[in-house]
Coordinates of C-alpha atoms in Angstrom, one line a residue:
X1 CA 157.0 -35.5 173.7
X2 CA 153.7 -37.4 172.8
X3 CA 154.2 -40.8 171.6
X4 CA 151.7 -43.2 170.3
X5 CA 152.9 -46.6 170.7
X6 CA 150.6 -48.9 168.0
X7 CA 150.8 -52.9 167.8
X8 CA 148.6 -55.8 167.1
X9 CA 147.2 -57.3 170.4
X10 CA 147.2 -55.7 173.7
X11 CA 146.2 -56.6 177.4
X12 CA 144.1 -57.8 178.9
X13 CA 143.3 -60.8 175.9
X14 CA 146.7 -60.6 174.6
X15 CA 150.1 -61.7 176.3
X16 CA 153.3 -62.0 174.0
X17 CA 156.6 -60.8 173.6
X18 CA 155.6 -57.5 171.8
X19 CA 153.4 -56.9 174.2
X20 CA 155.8 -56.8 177.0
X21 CA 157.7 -55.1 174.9
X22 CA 155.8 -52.2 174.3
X23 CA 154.4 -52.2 177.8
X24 CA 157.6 -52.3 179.5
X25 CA 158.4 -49.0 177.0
X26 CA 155.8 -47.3 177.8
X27 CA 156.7 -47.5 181.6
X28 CA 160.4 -46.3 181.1
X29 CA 159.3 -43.8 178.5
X30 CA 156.4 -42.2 181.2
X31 CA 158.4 -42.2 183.9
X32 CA 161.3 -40.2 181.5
X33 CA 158.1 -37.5 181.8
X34 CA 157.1 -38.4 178.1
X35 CA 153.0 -38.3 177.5
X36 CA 152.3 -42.4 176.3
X37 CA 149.7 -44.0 175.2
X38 CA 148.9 -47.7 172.5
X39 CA 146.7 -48.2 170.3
X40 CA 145.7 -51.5 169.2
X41 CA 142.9 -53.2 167.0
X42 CA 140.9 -55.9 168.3
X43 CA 138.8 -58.3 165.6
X44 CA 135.0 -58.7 166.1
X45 CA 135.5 -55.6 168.8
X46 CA 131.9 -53.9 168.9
X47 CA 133.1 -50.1 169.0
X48 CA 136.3 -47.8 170.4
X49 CA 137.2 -47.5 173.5
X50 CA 139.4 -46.2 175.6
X51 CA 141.0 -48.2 179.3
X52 CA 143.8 -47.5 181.4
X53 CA 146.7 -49.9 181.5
X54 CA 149.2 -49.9 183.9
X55 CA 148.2 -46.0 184.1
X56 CA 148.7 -45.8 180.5
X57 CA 145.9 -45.0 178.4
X58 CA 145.0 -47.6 175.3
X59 CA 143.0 -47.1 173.3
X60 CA 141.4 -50.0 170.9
X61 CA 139.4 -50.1 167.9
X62 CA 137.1 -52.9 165.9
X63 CA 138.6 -54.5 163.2
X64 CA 136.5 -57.3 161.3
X65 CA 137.0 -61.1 162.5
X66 CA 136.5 -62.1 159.3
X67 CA 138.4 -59.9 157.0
X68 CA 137.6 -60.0 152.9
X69 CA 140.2 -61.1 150.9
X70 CA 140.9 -57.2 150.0
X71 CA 141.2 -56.1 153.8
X72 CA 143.5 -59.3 154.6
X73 CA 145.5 -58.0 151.2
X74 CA 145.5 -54.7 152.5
X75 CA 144.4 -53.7 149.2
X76 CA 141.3 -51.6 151.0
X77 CA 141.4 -50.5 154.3
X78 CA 140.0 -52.7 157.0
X79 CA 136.6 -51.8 158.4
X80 CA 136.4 -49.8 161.4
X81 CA 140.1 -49.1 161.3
X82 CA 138.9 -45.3 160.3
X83 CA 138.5 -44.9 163.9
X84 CA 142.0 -45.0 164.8
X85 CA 142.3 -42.3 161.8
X86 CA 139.9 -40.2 164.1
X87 CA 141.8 -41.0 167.4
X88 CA 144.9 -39.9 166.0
X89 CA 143.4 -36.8 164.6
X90 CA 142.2 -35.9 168.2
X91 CA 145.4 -37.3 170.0
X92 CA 147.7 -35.0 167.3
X93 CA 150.7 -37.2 168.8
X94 CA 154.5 -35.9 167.9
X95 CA 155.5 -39.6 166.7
X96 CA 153.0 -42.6 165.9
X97 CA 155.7 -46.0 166.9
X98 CA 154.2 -48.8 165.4
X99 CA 155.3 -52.6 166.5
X100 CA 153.0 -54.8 163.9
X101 CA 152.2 -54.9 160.7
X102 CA 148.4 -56.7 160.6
X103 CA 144.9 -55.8 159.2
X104 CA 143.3 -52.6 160.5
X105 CA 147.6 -51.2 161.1
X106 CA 149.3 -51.0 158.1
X107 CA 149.8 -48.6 155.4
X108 CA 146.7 -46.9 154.8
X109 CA 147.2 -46.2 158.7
X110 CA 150.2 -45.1 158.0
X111 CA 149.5 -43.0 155.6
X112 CA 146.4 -41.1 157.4
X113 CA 149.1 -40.7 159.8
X114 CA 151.2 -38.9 158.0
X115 CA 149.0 -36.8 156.6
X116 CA 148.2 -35.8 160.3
X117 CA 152.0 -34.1 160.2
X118 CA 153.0 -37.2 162.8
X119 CA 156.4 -38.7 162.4
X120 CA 156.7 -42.5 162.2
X121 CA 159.0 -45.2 163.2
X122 CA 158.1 -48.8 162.9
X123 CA 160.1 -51.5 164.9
X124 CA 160.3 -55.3 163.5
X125 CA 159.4 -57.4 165.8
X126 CA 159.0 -60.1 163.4
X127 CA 160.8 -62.1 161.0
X128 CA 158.7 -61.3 157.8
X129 CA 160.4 -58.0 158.5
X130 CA 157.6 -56.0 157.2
X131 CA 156.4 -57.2 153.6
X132 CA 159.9 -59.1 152.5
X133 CA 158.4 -62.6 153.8
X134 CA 155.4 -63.4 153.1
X135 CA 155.7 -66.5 155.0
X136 CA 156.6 -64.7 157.9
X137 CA 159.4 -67.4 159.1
X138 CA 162.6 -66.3 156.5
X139 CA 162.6 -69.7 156.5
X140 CA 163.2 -70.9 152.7
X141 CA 160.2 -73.6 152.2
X142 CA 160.3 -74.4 155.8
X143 CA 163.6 -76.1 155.5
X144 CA 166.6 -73.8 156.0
X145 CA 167.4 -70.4 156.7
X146 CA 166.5 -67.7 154.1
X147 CA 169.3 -64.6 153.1
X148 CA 165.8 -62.2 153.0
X149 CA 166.7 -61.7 149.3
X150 CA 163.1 -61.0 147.8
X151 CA 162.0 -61.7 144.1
X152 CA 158.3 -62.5 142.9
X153 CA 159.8 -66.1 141.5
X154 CA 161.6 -66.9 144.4
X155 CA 158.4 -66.1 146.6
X156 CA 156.2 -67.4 145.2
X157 CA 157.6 -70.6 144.6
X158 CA 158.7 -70.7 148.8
X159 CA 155.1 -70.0 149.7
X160 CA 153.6 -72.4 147.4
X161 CA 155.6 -75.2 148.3
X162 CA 155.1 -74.7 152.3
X163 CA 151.9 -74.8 151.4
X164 CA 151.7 -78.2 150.0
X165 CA 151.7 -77.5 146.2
X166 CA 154.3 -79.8 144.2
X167 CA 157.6 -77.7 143.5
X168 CA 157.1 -78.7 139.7
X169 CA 153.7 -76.6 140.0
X170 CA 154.8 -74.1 142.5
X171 CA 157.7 -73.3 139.3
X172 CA 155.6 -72.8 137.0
X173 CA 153.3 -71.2 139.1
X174 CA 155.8 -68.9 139.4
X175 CA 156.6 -67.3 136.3
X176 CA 153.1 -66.3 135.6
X177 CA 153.4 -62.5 134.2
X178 CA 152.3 -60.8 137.0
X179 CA 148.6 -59.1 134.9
X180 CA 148.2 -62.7 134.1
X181 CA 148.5 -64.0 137.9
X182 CA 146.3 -60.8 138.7
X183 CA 143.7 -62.0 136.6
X184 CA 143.4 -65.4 138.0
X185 CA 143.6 -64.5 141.6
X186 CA 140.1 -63.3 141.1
X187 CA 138.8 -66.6 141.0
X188 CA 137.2 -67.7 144.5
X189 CA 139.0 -69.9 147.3
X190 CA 142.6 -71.9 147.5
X191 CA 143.0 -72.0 143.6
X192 CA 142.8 -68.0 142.9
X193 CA 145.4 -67.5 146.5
X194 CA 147.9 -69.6 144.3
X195 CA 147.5 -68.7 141.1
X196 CA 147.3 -65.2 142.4
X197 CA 150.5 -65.6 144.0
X198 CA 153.2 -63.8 141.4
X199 CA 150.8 -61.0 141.5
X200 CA 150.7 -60.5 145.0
X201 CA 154.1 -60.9 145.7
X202 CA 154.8 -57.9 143.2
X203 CA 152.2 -55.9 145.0
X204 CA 153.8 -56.7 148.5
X205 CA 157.3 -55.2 146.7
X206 CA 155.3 -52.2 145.8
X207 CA 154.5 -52.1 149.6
X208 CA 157.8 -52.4 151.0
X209 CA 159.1 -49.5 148.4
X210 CA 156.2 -47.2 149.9
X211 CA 156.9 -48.5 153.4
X212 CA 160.2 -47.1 153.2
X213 CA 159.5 -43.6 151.7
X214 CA 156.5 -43.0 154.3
X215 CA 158.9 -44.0 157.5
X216 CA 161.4 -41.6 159.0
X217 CA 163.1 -44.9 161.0
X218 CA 162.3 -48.5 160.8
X219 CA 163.8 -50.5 163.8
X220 CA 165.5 -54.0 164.2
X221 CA 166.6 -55.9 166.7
X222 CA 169.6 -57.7 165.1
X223 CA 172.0 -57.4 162.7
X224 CA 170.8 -60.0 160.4
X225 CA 167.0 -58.0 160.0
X226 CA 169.5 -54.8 159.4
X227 CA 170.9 -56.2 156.6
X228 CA 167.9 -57.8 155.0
X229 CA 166.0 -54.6 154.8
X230 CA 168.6 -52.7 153.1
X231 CA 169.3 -55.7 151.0
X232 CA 165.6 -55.2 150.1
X233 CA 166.4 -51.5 148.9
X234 CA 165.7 -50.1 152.4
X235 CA 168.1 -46.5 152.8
X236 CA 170.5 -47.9 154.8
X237 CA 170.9 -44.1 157.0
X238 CA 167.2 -45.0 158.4
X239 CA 167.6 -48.1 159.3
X240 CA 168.3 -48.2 162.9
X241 CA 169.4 -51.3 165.5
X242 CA 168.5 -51.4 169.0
X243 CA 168.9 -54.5 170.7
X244 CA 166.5 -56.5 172.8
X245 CA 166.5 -56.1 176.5
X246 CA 165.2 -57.8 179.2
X247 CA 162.4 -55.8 181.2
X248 CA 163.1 -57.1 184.8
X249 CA 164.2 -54.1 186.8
X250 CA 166.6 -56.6 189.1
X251 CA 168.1 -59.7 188.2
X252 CA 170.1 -61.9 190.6
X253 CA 172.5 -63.7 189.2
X254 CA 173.0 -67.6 190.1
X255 CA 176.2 -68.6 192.0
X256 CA 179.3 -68.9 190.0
X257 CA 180.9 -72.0 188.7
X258 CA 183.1 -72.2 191.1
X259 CA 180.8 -71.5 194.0
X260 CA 178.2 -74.2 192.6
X261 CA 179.4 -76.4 189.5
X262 CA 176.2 -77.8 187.7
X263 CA 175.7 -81.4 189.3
X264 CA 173.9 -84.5 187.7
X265 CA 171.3 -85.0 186.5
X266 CA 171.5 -81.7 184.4
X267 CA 168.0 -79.9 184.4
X268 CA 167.3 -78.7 180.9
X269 CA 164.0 -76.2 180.0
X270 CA 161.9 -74.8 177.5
X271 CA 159.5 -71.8 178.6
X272 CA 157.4 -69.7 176.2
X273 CA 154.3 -70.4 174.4
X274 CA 153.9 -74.1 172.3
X275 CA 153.7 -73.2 169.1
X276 CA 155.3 -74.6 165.6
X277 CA 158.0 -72.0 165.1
X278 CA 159.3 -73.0 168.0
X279 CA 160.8 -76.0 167.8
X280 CA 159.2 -77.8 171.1
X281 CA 158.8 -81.5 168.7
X282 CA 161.9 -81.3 167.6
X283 CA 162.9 -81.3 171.1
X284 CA 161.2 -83.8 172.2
X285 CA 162.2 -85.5 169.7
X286 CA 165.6 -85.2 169.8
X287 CA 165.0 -86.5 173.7
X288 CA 163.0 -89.5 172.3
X289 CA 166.7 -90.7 170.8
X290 CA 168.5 -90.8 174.0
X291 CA 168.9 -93.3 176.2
X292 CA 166.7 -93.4 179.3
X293 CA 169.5 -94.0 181.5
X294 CA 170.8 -90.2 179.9
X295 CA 171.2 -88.1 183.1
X296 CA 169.2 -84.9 182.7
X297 CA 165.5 -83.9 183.3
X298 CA 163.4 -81.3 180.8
X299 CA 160.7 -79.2 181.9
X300 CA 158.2 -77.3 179.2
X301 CA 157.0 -74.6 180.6
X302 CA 154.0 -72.9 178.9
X303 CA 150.5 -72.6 178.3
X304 CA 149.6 -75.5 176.4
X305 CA 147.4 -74.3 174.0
X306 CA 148.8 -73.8 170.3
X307 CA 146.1 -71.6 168.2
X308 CA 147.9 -72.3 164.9
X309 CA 148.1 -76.2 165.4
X310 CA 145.3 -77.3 167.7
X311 CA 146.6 -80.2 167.9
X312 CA 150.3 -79.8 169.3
X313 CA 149.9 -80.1 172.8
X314 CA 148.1 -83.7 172.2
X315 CA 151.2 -84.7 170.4
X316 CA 154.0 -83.9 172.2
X317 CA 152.1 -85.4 175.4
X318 CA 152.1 -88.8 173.0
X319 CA 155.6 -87.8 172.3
X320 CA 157.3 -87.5 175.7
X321 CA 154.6 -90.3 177.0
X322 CA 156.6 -92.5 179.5
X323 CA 159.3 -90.5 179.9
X324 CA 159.9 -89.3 183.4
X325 CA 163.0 -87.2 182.1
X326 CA 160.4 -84.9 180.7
X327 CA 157.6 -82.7 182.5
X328 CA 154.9 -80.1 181.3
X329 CA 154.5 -77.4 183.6
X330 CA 152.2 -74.4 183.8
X331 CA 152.4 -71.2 182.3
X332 CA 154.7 -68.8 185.2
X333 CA 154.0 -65.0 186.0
X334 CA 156.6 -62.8 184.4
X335 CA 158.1 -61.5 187.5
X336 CA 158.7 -65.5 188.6
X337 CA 160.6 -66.3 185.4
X338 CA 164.4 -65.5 186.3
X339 CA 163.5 -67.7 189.4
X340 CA 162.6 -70.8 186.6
X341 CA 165.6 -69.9 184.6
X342 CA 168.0 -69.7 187.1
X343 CA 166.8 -73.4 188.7
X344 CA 167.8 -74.2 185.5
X345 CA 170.8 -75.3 184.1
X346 CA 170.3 -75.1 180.2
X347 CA 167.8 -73.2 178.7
X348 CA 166.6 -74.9 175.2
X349 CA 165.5 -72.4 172.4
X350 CA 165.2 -75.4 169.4
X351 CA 163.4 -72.6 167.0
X352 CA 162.6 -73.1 163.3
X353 CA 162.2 -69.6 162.5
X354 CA 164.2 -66.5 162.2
X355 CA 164.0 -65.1 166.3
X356 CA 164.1 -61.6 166.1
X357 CA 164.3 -62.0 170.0
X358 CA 163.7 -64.4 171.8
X359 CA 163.6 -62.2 174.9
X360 CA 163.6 -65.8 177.2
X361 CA 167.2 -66.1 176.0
X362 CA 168.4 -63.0 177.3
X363 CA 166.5 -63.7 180.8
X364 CA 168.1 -67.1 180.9
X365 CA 171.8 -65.7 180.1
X366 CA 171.2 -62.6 182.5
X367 CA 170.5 -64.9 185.4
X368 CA 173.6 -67.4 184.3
X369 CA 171.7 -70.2 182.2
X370 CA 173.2 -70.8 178.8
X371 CA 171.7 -71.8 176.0
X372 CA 171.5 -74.7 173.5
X373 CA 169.5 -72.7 170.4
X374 CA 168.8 -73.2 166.7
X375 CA 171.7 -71.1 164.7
X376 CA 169.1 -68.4 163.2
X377 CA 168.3 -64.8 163.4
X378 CA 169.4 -63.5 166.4
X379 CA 170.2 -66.8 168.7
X380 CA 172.9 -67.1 166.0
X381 CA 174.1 -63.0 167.2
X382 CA 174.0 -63.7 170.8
X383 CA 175.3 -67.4 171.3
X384 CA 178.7 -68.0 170.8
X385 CA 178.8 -71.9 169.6
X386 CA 180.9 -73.7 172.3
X387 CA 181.6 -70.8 174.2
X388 CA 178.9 -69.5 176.2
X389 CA 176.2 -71.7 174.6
X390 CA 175.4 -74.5 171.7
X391 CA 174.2 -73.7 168.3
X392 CA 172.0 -76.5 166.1
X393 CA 170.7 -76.2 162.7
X394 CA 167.0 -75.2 163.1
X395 CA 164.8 -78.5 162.6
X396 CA 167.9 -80.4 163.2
X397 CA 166.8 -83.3 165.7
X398 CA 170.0 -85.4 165.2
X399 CA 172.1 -82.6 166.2
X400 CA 169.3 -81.4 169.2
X401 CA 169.7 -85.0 170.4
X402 CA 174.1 -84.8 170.3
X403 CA 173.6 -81.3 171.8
X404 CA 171.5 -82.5 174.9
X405 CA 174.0 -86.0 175.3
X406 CA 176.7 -83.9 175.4
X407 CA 175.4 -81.3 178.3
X408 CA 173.8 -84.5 180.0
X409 CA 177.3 -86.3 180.2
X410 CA 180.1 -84.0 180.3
X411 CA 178.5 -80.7 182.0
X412 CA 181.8 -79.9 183.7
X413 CA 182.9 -79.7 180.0
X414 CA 180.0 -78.0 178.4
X415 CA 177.2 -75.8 181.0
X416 CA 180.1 -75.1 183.4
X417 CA 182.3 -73.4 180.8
X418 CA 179.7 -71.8 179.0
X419 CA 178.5 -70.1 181.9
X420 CA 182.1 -68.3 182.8
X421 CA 181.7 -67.1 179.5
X422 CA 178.5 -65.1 180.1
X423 CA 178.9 -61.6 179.6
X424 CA 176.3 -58.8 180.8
X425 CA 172.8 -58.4 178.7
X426 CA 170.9 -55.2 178.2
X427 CA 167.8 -54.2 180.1
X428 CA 164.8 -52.5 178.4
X429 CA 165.5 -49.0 180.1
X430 CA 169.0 -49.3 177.1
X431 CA 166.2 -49.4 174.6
X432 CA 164.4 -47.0 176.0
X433 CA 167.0 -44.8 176.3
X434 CA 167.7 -45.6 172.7
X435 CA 164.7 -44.7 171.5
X436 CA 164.5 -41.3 173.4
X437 CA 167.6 -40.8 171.1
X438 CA 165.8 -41.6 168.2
X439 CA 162.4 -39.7 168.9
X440 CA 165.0 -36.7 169.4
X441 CA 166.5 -37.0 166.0
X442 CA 163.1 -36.9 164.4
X443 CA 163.1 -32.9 165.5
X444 CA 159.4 -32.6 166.6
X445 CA 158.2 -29.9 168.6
X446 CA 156.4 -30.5 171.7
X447 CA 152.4 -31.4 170.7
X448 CA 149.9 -28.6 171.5
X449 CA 147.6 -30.4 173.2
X450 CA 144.5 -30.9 171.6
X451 CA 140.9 -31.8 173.9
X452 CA 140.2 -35.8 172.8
X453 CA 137.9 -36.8 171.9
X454 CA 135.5 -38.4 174.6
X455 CA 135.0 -42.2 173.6
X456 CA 133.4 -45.4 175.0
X457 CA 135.2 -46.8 178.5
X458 CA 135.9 -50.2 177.7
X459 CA 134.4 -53.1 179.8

């Protein structure tokens, strides 16, 4: 079968969890003697090209760095995305998998896709879950956990309100008649966005109802996101779970309880990129409330770099200033990071977002590192709270701060217990296998193979 896998970012520029994702499918799925290949855009990208990744073939296209109003939207087509259009039209893959929803891959993709005769499945990697948040968190204005219920009210209002605007304004904001709202989202800069708002929430609705007539499967990765999208109208027979798995081939478990109890002071870690959503200040300032004398040590492990908050590396430096507890560490190579998880003896996943994943969490429990996490999206589906890990309130520092005391104090109570409670995790050759399933339900008939078309050799 020939399989297109299509997504965001890509190597070599790009380094996140959908990207190990994808890449660790396209491994599994090759050697399973499927033909693979990605597709990605790449903003301010002078022309296509074509480059060999890990033997795989990818295949990226230019997508504007600055994006009008009406390519953001997605109300036009982004320019340059046409050439994926042509790609595809040369490729003539049996199934087009797409992992991101973004400008330059979205409908109007989709569509010339389809009209191609190629199948589609889209896997949700993130928590807007396609267009039912806006805000992309499914977090209800940034302070607790959404059920995914979408209206054009209750929307607008959320995103309004995250954004600063008054909730008295953001109501009556609100209940603009959408034509109205339409009208007034015309006018330039920040005040046409809000007042535009109503409008453009109805239009992402009319997206999500084409989004599911023009897919054969979407894909989640939990069975909160299952339950959203068919909440949101999504027929329930195509939407499909498959679990995240972790893409190291071997994983050597740590020594059991019994063989090596966790000792004093209890090593604690965070590892993945610094960012918001993820709850790193709350962390540190839950660690800010305890005692010095508190026996435990924290690592954050990560690039320190945040592109949505410039600033949030400077600030939880001032944070965890003085604080020899606490240590900021380098970004690790993939293949080291059971070795970091394992040396530790919690793993901290403090997110204030839905996770659809995070894949970290799996890693740390395959290797015998339990978690303390935020109880939302899937950390809520694979932590048990006081049995193999502890569960907070996302954005809940009081409760980060008893969490961590507790560990620190009484581990023999706590880690030691929750790690006899462990169970095994899936890999990433289960989803693979799962989505060979999947592809074979679709009923597609080996690809003739059409000659591509010969384009630019990237740099």
């Amino acid at each position: 079968m020939k399989i297109v896998h299509a997504l965001g970012w890509y190597y070599p520029e790009s380094l996140g969890g959908t990207e190990v994702y994808v890449a660790g499918l396209c491994r599994r799925l090759a050697a399973a003697g499927h033909d693979v290949s990605v597709a990605a855009p790449e903003a301010g990208r002078a022309e296509a090209g074509e480059y060999l990744h890990e033997g795989v073939l990818v295949f990226r296209y230019p997508v504007p760095a600055l994006p009008t109003r009406s390519e953001a939207q997605g109300l036009v087509a982004a320019h340059g995305a046409e050439l994926f259009a042509e790609w595809l039209a040369t490729q003539r893959p049996d199934v087009l998998h797409v992992h991101s929803l973004v400008t330059g891959l979205g409908l109007h993709e989709m569509r010339a896709a389809r009209r191609l005769g190629i199948r589609l499945v889209l896997t949700h990697h993130l928590p807007s879950l396609g267009h039912v948040c806006r805000m992309g968190t499914l977090m209800e204005r940034n302070i607790r956990p959404c059920d995914g219920m979408a209206s054009p009210r209750r929307c607008t209002a959320c995103v309004l309100v995250s954004r600063g605007l008054s909730t008295a304004a953001a109501a009556t904001v609100s209940i603009l008649p959408p034509s109205v709202s339409a009208a007034f989202g015309t006018i330039p800069g920040p005040l046409g966005t809000a007042l535009g708002m109503p409008a453009s929430i109805v239009r992402d609705q009319a997206r999500r109802r084409e989004l599911y007539e023009l897919v054969d499967f979407q894909v989640v990765l939990n069975d909160a996101g299952r339950h959203i999208l068919i909440a949101n109208g999504a027929p329930a027979e195509r939407v499909v779970l498959n679990r995240l798995g972790t893409d190291h081939q071997t994983v050597v478990r740590k020594p059991s309880v019994r063989q090596a109890p966790t000792k004093l002071p209890v090593r604690m870690g965070y590892l993945g990129r610094i960012d918001e959503v993820k709850g790193v200040r709350e962390l540190l300032l839950a660690v800010a409330k305890l005692p010095r004398d508190t026996p435990f040590t924290l690592e954050i492990v990560g690039p320190m770099q945040s592109v949505g908050t410039p600033n949030l590396a400077e600030e939880l430096r001032r944070l965890a200033a003085g604080d020899s507890r606490v240590a900021f560490c380098p970004a690790v190579a993939s293949a080291q990071v059971p070795v970091v998880l394992a040396g530790w003896d919690v793993l901290c996943c403090p997110s204030t977002w839905f996770e659809n994943g995070p894949t970290v969490a799996l890693e740390a429990m395959a290797v015998g590192t339990p978690l303390i996490a935020s109880r939302i999206g899937n950390l809520a589906e694979i932590v048990q709270d006081n049995v193999n890990g502890r569960l907070v309130a996302p954005g809940d520092v009081d409760g980060l701060a008893a969490a961590i005391r507790e560990v620190a104090e009484r581990p023999d109570r706590t880690i030691d217990r929750w790690r006899a409670a462990l169970g095994s995790i899936r890999s990433l050759n289960h989803v693979a296998n799962d989505y060979e399933a999947l592809y074979a339900r679709l009923g597609v008939r080996p690809a003739s193979r059409v000659p591509a078309q010969s384009w630019p050799a990237s740099a």
